[in-house]
Amino acid sequence: MSEVPDEIRDLQSNVALSMLTDLFKQGKINQEQCDSYKKKFHKLHDTVVQTFKNHHFLWEKSKKLKTQLATEKQNLETALNDQANAQEKAQNLNASLKKTEAEYEMMEQLIDAKQFQCEEVEHEKSIILTRISEQEKMAKSKALPEMLQKDAEIERERDLLLEYKQKIESEQKSIDEKTEKIEQLKIENDEKLNKISKLNDEYIKIKDDPNRFSKNAEMLKSANKIMLKDLQGYKDDISKKNKQIDDLNVELKKLQLKLQEYESQIDEEKSITEKNQREQAIQNDLSSKLKEEISDLSSQKVSNDIEIRNSQLEIRRHRDTVSSLKKAIDLDKKELKKQQTQMQQINDTLHEQKMILENIKKEIVNLKYEIEKQNEIGDNIAEEYTMLEGRVRKVKDKAEEKMQEQSKVDNEIKKFEKQMIELQNFEAEGLKRVKALTATRESMARKASSALAEVRETREELKIKELLIMDLQKKAQETEAKEHNYKSLYEEVKQARNKYVNMIQNSSQDLAELKERIKILQNELEILKNESQEKERTLLEYRHCLQVEVHKKDRSHAKLNKLEYQRKAKKEIIDQNINEIQKLNMIISSLEKDMLNLRKQYEQVCESRNHTGIVLIDRNDELCIMYEKCNIQDNILKSGELEIKRLEDDIRMIKIEIQEQKRKIDVARKDILQIPQLSSKVIQLKDELELEKKKESQLSEELENPNNQQRFRELGGEDPDQEALDAKIHVLEERLNNKKEQLLEKELILDEITNLSEKLRKQALDGRLSTLELSEKVNEFQAKLKDLTRKMMATIAELSMYQATAIKLQQEKDELENVVQEARQRLDKSLPPLPEHEDEYLRQQKAQIRYLEDRRQRLEKEQQEKMFEPFSCKTMAKQRVQQYIPDDITGAPLPKNYGKQAPFYPPESNAQLRFYKKPKVKEIEI
């Protein structure tokens, strides 16, 4: 829009005022009418100038506001899209978290069950190992093992070692595969981190809406704390399992070293055993009786070993067996080095162990079938264990990813909080500046009121200066984009200039006449001044009334604008609600799909859980059968141990008699060579004996002689009295009674302990029966807990949605309040409430003008159609020129037809011209 032109601004050379003065001079108008018309003209002139200024100002302001509105709309759309993406991500994270929690609970249940089984098996194993160690000690004390059987055992153990090595290699391969998977997961994690960084960059763009997300951030913090606790639990489990793996690797290395030492020791003992084999043939008869009893013990041992294999604790068993064998070998080595005299006992024990191993070989053939069955069961358990390990690793990977995402979200929240603090500080500074500016504005208003008086005096001088200033502003503000507007203005000004030139010429003539008349009118002016003062008073009253009416009109316009604005706002709210309903419907449909998938997964997991429960019940029944077998075998063991003790006593007595006979024979053999020496010694001893007999007879006579006073010697001291002896007896009896009382108390305590132990044993048996009911109850409680957590998460999601809508509505309310305040301020300044209203008013005027023009054209066409003949050809095309006037001066200027050579009439340019190529001008070759 253009600014106020100079011709409108300048009132001195105005046509209307000059016309009024002419009319007054001619006597067509009174002085009062002339003054009133002039005042009205001045007022209208001021309003026109003000409208020009307002129009220019509002046009520029509307451009700025449109640009701001477009940018704000773009920011709002981006923020809404980002918010929707963030909500979808949060929902996906919650769903994945629920899945991981369910898998983790199932894993914990399976791990607890297997730990319970392992503890029972370890308890049984410890009992069996104690029994075996006692039996081995008894067997070693009875007889010597044979090294050939030990060689066979060593070969078996070597086979087992090879199997273990193969298993270790397979496990190492699996570990390598898992490391490759971990590297792949790391790569995926890096990709996800890059995605998260991009999302963070997008998230930084949404800094204008921190209040909207502050409460959501608090909710995320609380959820993140729960997640951190769960993740810490996962990390602790992972660290424990890693420690267990490291311990197992260390134990494997130790076992390999021990086996190497064991093989070297066995080679040394082979040479010793070859010497002792010759002496073992004597005691084969005695060992045949013990074969049957030892075979029973070996069968029990083999059955216990099989149970240990089924419990997946082969590594520990192997370690214990190797350590026990190593101890036995060390003891044998020390005994061989220190006591070579006890070789016979060692040979006996070797022979007995050889027989035991032969019986074990026979029983291994019978037990292979059972071992194959139990190996199949163990393979199934191993597959389940591998599946569980895979799930645990998946859970760990997910937990690590969530931890990384959580740490990034926390960092972003901290950044936003810092930005919030900075913005609050900036807002406080802005408020301070606003207060200072308001104070300055008031001071400036006071100065302006004082300066108005001066302005009135200097207004005539300022008019000239304002014209110069306006010209300079025009030159500074005009640009190339406004050339077309100025061309049109230039043409209008040219026409106006021609008019004004004519009017100036007329006015110069009138001025000469007026100078003569002014002299006459000066006298009349003094009379009219008094009249004008009275009329000014009436005019002020009229202006006051007019301002009141104008204010009423503005208020009515403001009310209309308010109602229109409310209608538009409500319409926008309705559109927004419709869009939000569509979004929510989309979200609900996606959530229903996820719920169906989760329900299918839950049914599959329930089926697997029921299957595992049935398997656990079968295993419990098998355990009860095994406990009964163990009790029977314990009774058999006790009876066998009693018989073995009896036989050991017999063997010991026989060995002692044999040793005595051998010793007597050796003594007799040694004494045969010393017979002549001994005969001489016997004669000497007989002589000495006779001498001693003589001494003895003399001494006996001296003792029997009562006259001999040296035959006895009186003892010193005193004999105790009867009272002292009674006191000692009383003290000893009291001590004896105390001991008896203590013994009775201990017997009572022992009886109570036995009763309690029997009760506990019964409770344990009853508890095994009630485990199924307890597991069902636990599953029911877990299902209830899952339902409650699901409902809680749903309510939290609904609350977050309501919270977001509340924040949004609060912001809209604040914006509307600001708009209302601005509108009121503009109304107080006698301006339209919003700049858009003025544009709408102009648009309506243009539309009305366009409608009137269309109507006029339509009426003209109808009139033309009425003028046509009824059966004539009608066309919408423009009429072409078909005749021309010749240039011949001689002839009469009569029109002639063109005929075939009529001038070309080009069509109007349209959009199809872009499909035509320009013709290429060919050069003329000569």
PDB file of N, CA and C in Angstrom, residues 46-121:
ATOM      1  N   ASP A  46      -8.753  14.828   8.022  1.00  0.00           N
ATOM      2  CA  ASP A  46      -7.933  14.161   9.066  1.00  0.00           C
ATOM      3  C   ASP A  46      -8.187  12.659   9.109  1.00  0.00           C
ATOM      4  N   THR A  47      -9.478  12.290   8.996  1.00  0.00           N
ATOM      5  CA  THR A  47      -9.801  10.842   9.012  1.00  0.00           C
ATOM      6  C   THR A  47      -9.196  10.131   7.816  1.00  0.00           C
ATOM      7  N   VAL A  48      -9.250  10.787   6.637  1.00  0.00           N
ATOM      8  CA  VAL A  48      -8.667  10.171   5.428  1.00  0.00           C
ATOM      9  C   VAL A  48      -7.169   9.970   5.597  1.00  0.00           C
ATOM     10  N   VAL A  49      -6.495  11.031   6.100  1.00  0.00           N
ATOM     11  CA  VAL A  49      -5.042  10.917   6.327  1.00  0.00           C
ATOM     12  C   VAL A  49      -4.731   9.791   7.312  1.00  0.00           C
ATOM     13  N   GLN A  50      -5.544   9.747   8.371  1.00  0.00           N
ATOM     14  CA  GLN A  50      -5.327   8.708   9.394  1.00  0.00           C
ATOM     15  C   GLN A  50      -5.573   7.307   8.822  1.00  0.00           C
ATOM     16  N   THR A  51      -6.629   7.196   7.992  1.00  0.00           N
ATOM     17  CA  THR A  51      -6.900   5.887   7.367  1.00  0.00           C
ATOM     18  C   THR A  51      -5.768   5.465   6.447  1.00  0.00           C
ATOM     19  N   PHE A  52      -5.223   6.431   5.681  1.00  0.00           N
ATOM     20  CA  PHE A  52      -4.074   6.088   4.827  1.00  0.00           C
ATOM     21  C   PHE A  52      -2.918   5.549   5.665  1.00  0.00           C
ATOM     22  N   LYS A  53      -2.649   6.274   6.767  1.00  0.00           N
ATOM     23  CA  LYS A  53      -1.536   5.850   7.637  1.00  0.00           C
ATOM     24  C   LYS A  53      -1.807   4.479   8.247  1.00  0.00           C
ATOM     25  N   ASN A  54      -3.033   4.338   8.779  1.00  0.00           N
ATOM     26  CA  ASN A  54      -3.386   3.045   9.394  1.00  0.00           C
ATOM     27  C   ASN A  54      -3.339   1.910   8.383  1.00  0.00           C
ATOM     28  N   HIS A  55      -3.830   2.210   7.186  1.00  0.00           N
ATOM     29  CA  HIS A  55      -3.841   1.175   6.149  1.00  0.00           C
ATOM     30  C   HIS A  55      -2.431   0.714   5.826  1.00  0.00           C
ATOM     31  N   HIS A  56      -1.515   1.663   5.675  1.00  0.00           N
ATOM     32  CA  HIS A  56      -0.119   1.305   5.396  1.00  0.00           C
ATOM     33  C   HIS A  56       0.496   0.516   6.560  1.00  0.00           C
ATOM     34  N   PHE A  57       0.264   1.015   7.768  1.00  0.00           N
ATOM     35  CA  PHE A  57       0.834   0.357   8.959  1.00  0.00           C
ATOM     36  C   PHE A  57       0.277  -1.064   9.136  1.00  0.00           C
ATOM     37  N   LEU A  58      -1.055  -1.163   8.974  1.00  0.00           N
ATOM     38  CA  LEU A  58      -1.687  -2.475   9.153  1.00  0.00           C
ATOM     39  C   LEU A  58      -1.299  -3.448   8.049  1.00  0.00           C
ATOM     40  N   TRP A  59      -1.091  -2.952   6.845  1.00  0.00           N
ATOM     41  CA  TRP A  59      -0.685  -3.844   5.750  1.00  0.00           C
ATOM     42  C   TRP A  59       0.686  -4.480   6.031  1.00  0.00           C
ATOM     43  N   GLU A  60       1.623  -3.612   6.492  1.00  0.00           N
ATOM     44  CA  GLU A  60       2.946  -4.157   6.839  1.00  0.00           C
ATOM     45  C   GLU A  60       2.868  -5.109   8.032  1.00  0.00           C
ATOM     46  N   LYS A  61       2.056  -4.719   9.004  1.00  0.00           N
ATOM     47  CA  LYS A  61       1.924  -5.573  10.195  1.00  0.00           C
ATOM     48  C   LYS A  61       1.290  -6.919   9.842  1.00  0.00           C
ATOM     49  N   SER A  62       0.301  -6.916   8.942  1.00  0.00           N
ATOM     50  CA  SER A  62      -0.344  -8.167   8.531  1.00  0.00           C
ATOM     51  C   SER A  62       0.660  -9.091   7.845  1.00  0.00           C
ATOM     52  N   LYS A  63       1.552  -8.503   7.033  1.00  0.00           N
ATOM     53  CA  LYS A  63       2.590  -9.334   6.403  1.00  0.00           C
ATOM     54  C   LYS A  63       3.460 -10.017   7.446  1.00  0.00           C
ATOM     55  N   LYS A  64       3.902  -9.215   8.427  1.00  0.00           N
ATOM     56  CA  LYS A  64       4.755  -9.783   9.485  1.00  0.00           C
ATOM     57  C   LYS A  64       4.026 -10.878  10.254  1.00  0.00           C
ATOM     58  N   LEU A  65       2.755 -10.583  10.599  1.00  0.00           N
ATOM     59  CA  LEU A  65       1.982 -11.572  11.368  1.00  0.00           C
ATOM     60  C   LEU A  65       1.741 -12.848  10.569  1.00  0.00           C
ATOM     61  N   LYS A  66       1.526 -12.693   9.251  1.00  0.00           N
ATOM     62  CA  LYS A  66       1.335 -13.887   8.416  1.00  0.00           C
ATOM     63  C   LYS A  66       2.581 -14.767   8.400  1.00  0.00           C
ATOM     64  N   THR A  67       3.734 -14.096   8.255  1.00  0.00           N
ATOM     65  CA  THR A  67       4.994 -14.865   8.280  1.00  0.00           C
ATOM     66  C   THR A  67       5.193 -15.553   9.625  1.00  0.00           C
ATOM     67  N   GLN A  68       4.910 -14.792  10.710  1.00  0.00           N
ATOM     68  CA  GLN A  68       5.034 -15.398  12.050  1.00  0.00           C
ATOM     69  C   GLN A  68       4.076 -16.566  12.219  1.00  0.00           C
ATOM     70  N   LEU A  69       2.838 -16.393  11.724  1.00  0.00           N
ATOM     71  CA  LEU A  69       1.835 -17.456  11.860  1.00  0.00           C
ATOM     72  C   LEU A  69       2.257 -18.705  11.083  1.00  0.00           C
ATOM     73  N   ALA A  70       2.811 -18.498   9.873  1.00  0.00           N
ATOM     74  CA  ALA A  70       3.262 -19.656   9.087  1.00  0.00           C
ATOM     75  C   ALA A  70       4.377 -20.412   9.814  1.00  0.00           C
ATOM     76  N   THR A  71       5.356 -19.634  10.350  1.00  0.00           N
ATOM     77  CA  THR A  71       6.457 -20.292  11.085  1.00  0.00           C
ATOM     78  C   THR A  71       5.957 -21.019  12.316  1.00  0.00           C
ATOM     79  N   GLU A  72       5.021 -20.362  13.049  1.00  0.00           N
ATOM     80  CA  GLU A  72       4.484 -21.009  14.252  1.00  0.00           C
ATOM     81  C   GLU A  72       3.691 -22.265  13.916  1.00  0.00           C
ATOM     82  N   LYS A  73       2.946 -22.220  12.789  1.00  0.00           N
ATOM     83  CA  LYS A  73       2.217 -23.427  12.376  1.00  0.00           C
ATOM     84  C   LYS A  73       3.176 -24.574  12.053  1.00  0.00           C
ATOM     85  N   GLN A  74       4.255 -24.228  11.328  1.00  0.00           N
ATOM     86  CA  GLN A  74       5.246 -25.268  11.023  1.00  0.00           C
ATOM     87  C   GLN A  74       5.849 -25.850  12.292  1.00  0.00           C
ATOM     88  N   ASN A  75       6.218 -24.954  13.231  1.00  0.00           N
ATOM     89  CA  ASN A  75       6.786 -25.444  14.501  1.00  0.00           C
ATOM     90  C   ASN A  75       5.799 -26.321  15.251  1.00  0.00           C
ATOM     91  N   LEU A  76       4.517 -25.891  15.231  1.00  0.00           N
ATOM     92  CA  LEU A  76       3.496 -26.666  15.954  1.00  0.00           C
ATOM     93  C   LEU A  76       3.303 -28.038  15.319  1.00  0.00           C
ATOM     94  N   GLU A  77       3.292 -28.073  13.966  1.00  0.00           N
ATOM     95  CA  GLU A  77       3.143 -29.378  13.295  1.00  0.00           C
ATOM     96  C   GLU A  77       4.318 -30.297  13.595  1.00  0.00           C
ATOM     97  N   THR A  78       5.534 -29.735  13.538  1.00  0.00           N
ATOM     98  CA  THR A  78       6.713 -30.557  13.869  1.00  0.00           C
ATOM     99  C   THR A  78       6.663 -31.051  15.304  1.00  0.00           C
ATOM    100  N   ALA A  79       6.236 -30.150  16.215  1.00  0.00           N
ATOM    101  CA  ALA A  79       6.154 -30.549  17.632  1.00  0.00           C
ATOM    102  C   ALA A  79       5.132 -31.651  17.835  1.00  0.00           C
ATOM    103  N   LEU A  80       3.958 -31.524  17.152  1.00  0.00           N
ATOM    104  CA  LEU A  80       2.933 -32.568  17.289  1.00  0.00           C
ATOM    105  C   LEU A  80       3.416 -33.901  16.733  1.00  0.00           C
ATOM    106  N   ASN A  81       4.104 -33.843  15.569  1.00  0.00           N
ATOM    107  CA  ASN A  81       4.639 -35.091  14.997  1.00  0.00           C
ATOM    108  C   ASN A  81       5.659 -35.729  15.919  1.00  0.00           C
ATOM    109  N   ASP A  82       6.557 -34.878  16.454  1.00  0.00           N
ATOM    110  CA  ASP A  82       7.576 -35.413  17.376  1.00  0.00           C
ATOM    111  C   ASP A  82       6.936 -35.994  18.621  1.00  0.00           C
ATOM    112  N   GLN A  83       5.891 -35.311  19.121  1.00  0.00           N
ATOM    113  CA  GLN A  83       5.207 -35.822  20.324  1.00  0.00           C
ATOM    114  C   GLN A  83       4.561 -37.168  20.042  1.00  0.00           C
ATOM    115  N   ALA A  84       3.907 -37.277  18.850  1.00  0.00           N
ATOM    116  CA  ALA A  84       3.284 -38.563  18.504  1.00  0.00           C
ATOM    117  C   ALA A  84       4.329 -39.663  18.393  1.00  0.00           C
ATOM    118  N   ASN A  85       5.489 -39.319  17.753  1.00  0.00           N
ATOM    119  CA  ASN A  85       6.567 -40.320  17.659  1.00  0.00           C
ATOM    120  C   ASN A  85       7.073 -40.729  19.030  1.00  0.00           C
ATOM    121  N   ALA A  86       7.244 -39.716  19.919  1.00  0.00           N
ATOM    122  CA  ALA A  86       7.724 -40.030  21.278  1.00  0.00           C
ATOM    123  C   ALA A  86       6.735 -40.914  22.021  1.00  0.00           C
ATOM    124  N   GLN A  87       5.425 -40.635  21.859  1.00  0.00           N
ATOM    125  CA  GLN A  87       4.422 -41.470  22.524  1.00  0.00           C
ATOM    126  C   GLN A  87       4.443 -42.893  21.983  1.00  0.00           C
ATOM    127  N   GLU A  88       4.573 -43.018  20.632  1.00  0.00           N
ATOM    128  CA  GLU A  88       4.650 -44.376  20.062  1.00  0.00           C
ATOM    129  C   GLU A  88       5.874 -45.125  20.570  1.00  0.00           C
ATOM    130  N   LYS A  89       7.006 -44.417  20.671  1.00  0.00           N
ATOM    131  CA  LYS A  89       8.216 -45.066  21.202  1.00  0.00           C
ATOM    132  C   LYS A  89       8.029 -45.494  22.642  1.00  0.00           C
ATOM    133  N   ALA A  90       7.411 -44.601  23.433  1.00  0.00           N
ATOM    134  CA  ALA A  90       7.175 -44.954  24.845  1.00  0.00           C
ATOM    135  C   ALA A  90       6.275 -46.171  24.959  1.00  0.00           C
ATOM    136  N   GLN A  91       5.215 -46.243  24.097  1.00  0.00           N
ATOM    137  CA  GLN A  91       4.329 -47.407  24.140  1.00  0.00           C
ATOM    138  C   GLN A  91       5.071 -48.676  23.736  1.00  0.00           C
ATOM    139  N   ASN A  92       5.910 -48.571  22.678  1.00  0.00           N
ATOM    140  CA  ASN A  92       6.694 -49.750  22.273  1.00  0.00           C
ATOM    141  C   ASN A  92       7.627 -50.203  23.378  1.00  0.00           C
ATOM    142  N   LEU A  93       8.264 -49.222  24.052  1.00  0.00           N
ATOM    143  CA  LEU A  93       9.165 -49.573  25.159  1.00  0.00           C
ATOM    144  C   LEU A  93       8.414 -50.242  26.297  1.00  0.00           C
ATOM    145  N   ASN A  94       7.213 -49.721  26.609  1.00  0.00           N
ATOM    146  CA  ASN A  94       6.420 -50.348  27.676  1.00  0.00           C
ATOM    147  C   ASN A  94       6.041 -51.778  27.312  1.00  0.00           C
ATOM    148  N   ALA A  95       5.639 -51.992  26.015  1.00  0.00           N
ATOM    149  CA  ALA A  95       5.265 -53.350  25.600  1.00  0.00           C
ATOM    150  C   ALA A  95       6.446 -54.299  25.691  1.00  0.00           C
ATOM    151  N   SER A  96       7.632 -53.831  25.185  1.00  0.00           N
ATOM    152  CA  SER A  96       8.831 -54.685  25.269  1.00  0.00           C
ATOM    153  C   SER A  96       9.226 -54.953  26.713  1.00  0.00           C
ATOM    154  N   LEU A  97       9.030 -53.929  27.576  1.00  0.00           N
ATOM    155  CA  LEU A  97       9.351 -54.117  29.005  1.00  0.00           C
ATOM    156  C   LEU A  97       8.452 -55.177  29.624  1.00  0.00           C
ATOM    157  N   LYS A  98       7.136 -55.148  29.262  1.00  0.00           N
ATOM    158  CA  LYS A  98       6.229 -56.163  29.804  1.00  0.00           C
ATOM    159  C   LYS A  98       6.637 -57.558  29.338  1.00  0.00           C
ATOM    160  N   LYS A  99       7.006 -57.657  28.038  1.00  0.00           N
ATOM    161  CA  LYS A  99       7.435 -58.964  27.530  1.00  0.00           C
ATOM    162  C   LYS A  99       8.652 -59.472  28.278  1.00  0.00           C
ATOM    163  N   THR A 100       9.649 -58.584  28.453  1.00  0.00           N
ATOM    164  CA  THR A 100      10.870 -58.995  29.153  1.00  0.00           C
ATOM    165  C   THR A 100      10.594 -59.384  30.597  1.00  0.00           C
ATOM    166  N   GLU A 101       9.667 -58.647  31.250  1.00  0.00           N
ATOM    167  CA  GLU A 101       9.325 -58.999  32.634  1.00  0.00           C
ATOM    168  C   GLU A 101       8.683 -60.380  32.716  1.00  0.00           C
ATOM    169  N   ALA A 102       7.770 -60.672  31.741  1.00  0.00           N
ATOM    170  CA  ALA A 102       7.127 -61.991  31.746  1.00  0.00           C
ATOM    171  C   ALA A 102       8.152 -63.091  31.514  1.00  0.00           C
ATOM    172  N   GLU A 103       9.057 -62.859  30.527  1.00  0.00           N
ATOM    173  CA  GLU A 103      10.096 -63.866  30.274  1.00  0.00           C
ATOM    174  C   GLU A 103      11.013 -64.023  31.477  1.00  0.00           C
ATOM    175  N   TYR A 104      11.319 -62.891  32.123  1.00  0.00           N
ATOM    176  CA  TYR A 104      12.193 -62.962  33.291  1.00  0.00           C
ATOM    177  C   TYR A 104      11.539 -63.742  34.426  1.00  0.00           C
ATOM    178  N   GLU A 105      10.229 -63.555  34.627  1.00  0.00           N
ATOM    179  CA  GLU A 105       9.539 -64.303  35.682  1.00  0.00           C
ATOM    180  C   GLU A 105       9.536 -65.805  35.392  1.00  0.00           C
ATOM    181  N   MET A 106       9.287 -66.159  34.113  1.00  0.00           N
ATOM    182  CA  MET A 106       9.332 -67.576  33.746  1.00  0.00           C
ATOM    183  C   MET A 106      10.726 -68.147  33.967  1.00  0.00           C
ATOM    184  N   MET A 107      11.738 -67.373  33.616  1.00  0.00           N
ATOM    185  CA  MET A 107      13.120 -67.819  33.816  1.00  0.00           C
ATOM    186  C   MET A 107      13.408 -68.031  35.295  1.00  0.00           C
ATOM    187  N   GLU A 108      12.957 -67.099  36.121  1.00  0.00           N
ATOM    188  CA  GLU A 108      13.187 -67.245  37.559  1.00  0.00           C
ATOM    189  C   GLU A 108      12.513 -68.498  38.107  1.00  0.00           C
ATOM    190  N   GLN A 109      11.282 -68.782  37.643  1.00  0.00           N
ATOM    191  CA  GLN A 109      10.594 -69.981  38.110  1.00  0.00           C
ATOM    192  C   GLN A 109      11.361 -71.242  37.731  1.00  0.00           C
ATOM    193  N   LEU A 110      11.790 -71.292  36.438  1.00  0.00           N
ATOM    194  CA  LEU A 110      12.532 -72.480  35.995  1.00  0.00           C
ATOM    195  C   LEU A 110      13.858 -72.616  36.729  1.00  0.00           C
ATOM    196  N   ILE A 111      14.526 -71.480  36.942  1.00  0.00           N
ATOM    197  CA  ILE A 111      15.825 -71.524  37.626  1.00  0.00           C
ATOM    198  C   ILE A 111      15.661 -71.974  39.064  1.00  0.00           C
ATOM    199  N   ASP A 112      14.590 -71.473  39.731  1.00  0.00           N
ATOM    200  CA  ASP A 112      14.349 -71.891  41.121  1.00  0.00           C
ATOM    201  C   ASP A 112      14.076 -73.389  41.206  1.00  0.00           C
ATOM    202  N   ALA A 113      13.255 -73.901  40.232  1.00  0.00           N
ATOM    203  CA  ALA A 113      12.960 -75.337  40.253  1.00  0.00           C
ATOM    204  C   ALA A 113      14.220 -76.148  40.044  1.00  0.00           C
ATOM    205  N   LYS A 114      15.052 -75.703  39.081  1.00  0.00           N
ATOM    206  CA  LYS A 114      16.272 -76.466  38.806  1.00  0.00           C
ATOM    207  C   LYS A 114      17.272 -76.334  39.945  1.00  0.00           C
ATOM    208  N   GLN A 115      17.318 -75.179  40.570  1.00  0.00           N
ATOM    209  CA  GLN A 115      18.192 -75.040  41.739  1.00  0.00           C
ATOM    210  C   GLN A 115      17.751 -75.946  42.875  1.00  0.00           C
ATOM    211  N   PHE A 116      16.428 -76.067  43.050  1.00  0.00           N
ATOM    212  CA  PHE A 116      15.914 -76.971  44.086  1.00  0.00           C
ATOM    213  C   PHE A 116      16.316 -78.405  43.779  1.00  0.00           C
ATOM    214  N   GLN A 117      16.175 -78.805  42.487  1.00  0.00           N
ATOM    215  CA  GLN A 117      16.594 -80.154  42.108  1.00  0.00           C
ATOM    216  C   GLN A 117      18.086 -80.344  42.337  1.00  0.00           C
ATOM    217  N   CYS A 118      18.867 -79.332  41.943  1.00  0.00           N
ATOM    218  CA  CYS A 118      20.324 -79.454  42.116  1.00  0.00           C
ATOM    219  C   CYS A 118      20.702 -79.562  43.589  1.00  0.00           C
ATOM    220  N   GLU A 119      20.031 -78.787  44.436  1.00  0.00           N
ATOM    221  CA  GLU A 119      20.335 -78.867  45.868  1.00  0.00           C
ATOM    222  C   GLU A 119      20.018 -80.245  46.431  1.00  0.00           C
ATOM    223  N   GLU A 120      18.863 -80.801  46.004  1.00  0.00           N
ATOM    224  CA  GLU A 120      18.525 -82.151  46.468  1.00  0.00           C
ATOM    225  C   GLU A 120      19.560 -83.162  45.997  1.00  0.00           C
ATOM    226  N   VAL A 121      19.936 -83.045  44.718  1.00  0.00           N
ATOM    227  CA  VAL A 121      20.919 -83.998  44.173  1.00  0.00           C
ATOM    228  C   VAL A 121      22.262 -83.837  44.867  1.00  0.00           C
TER     229      VAL A 121
END
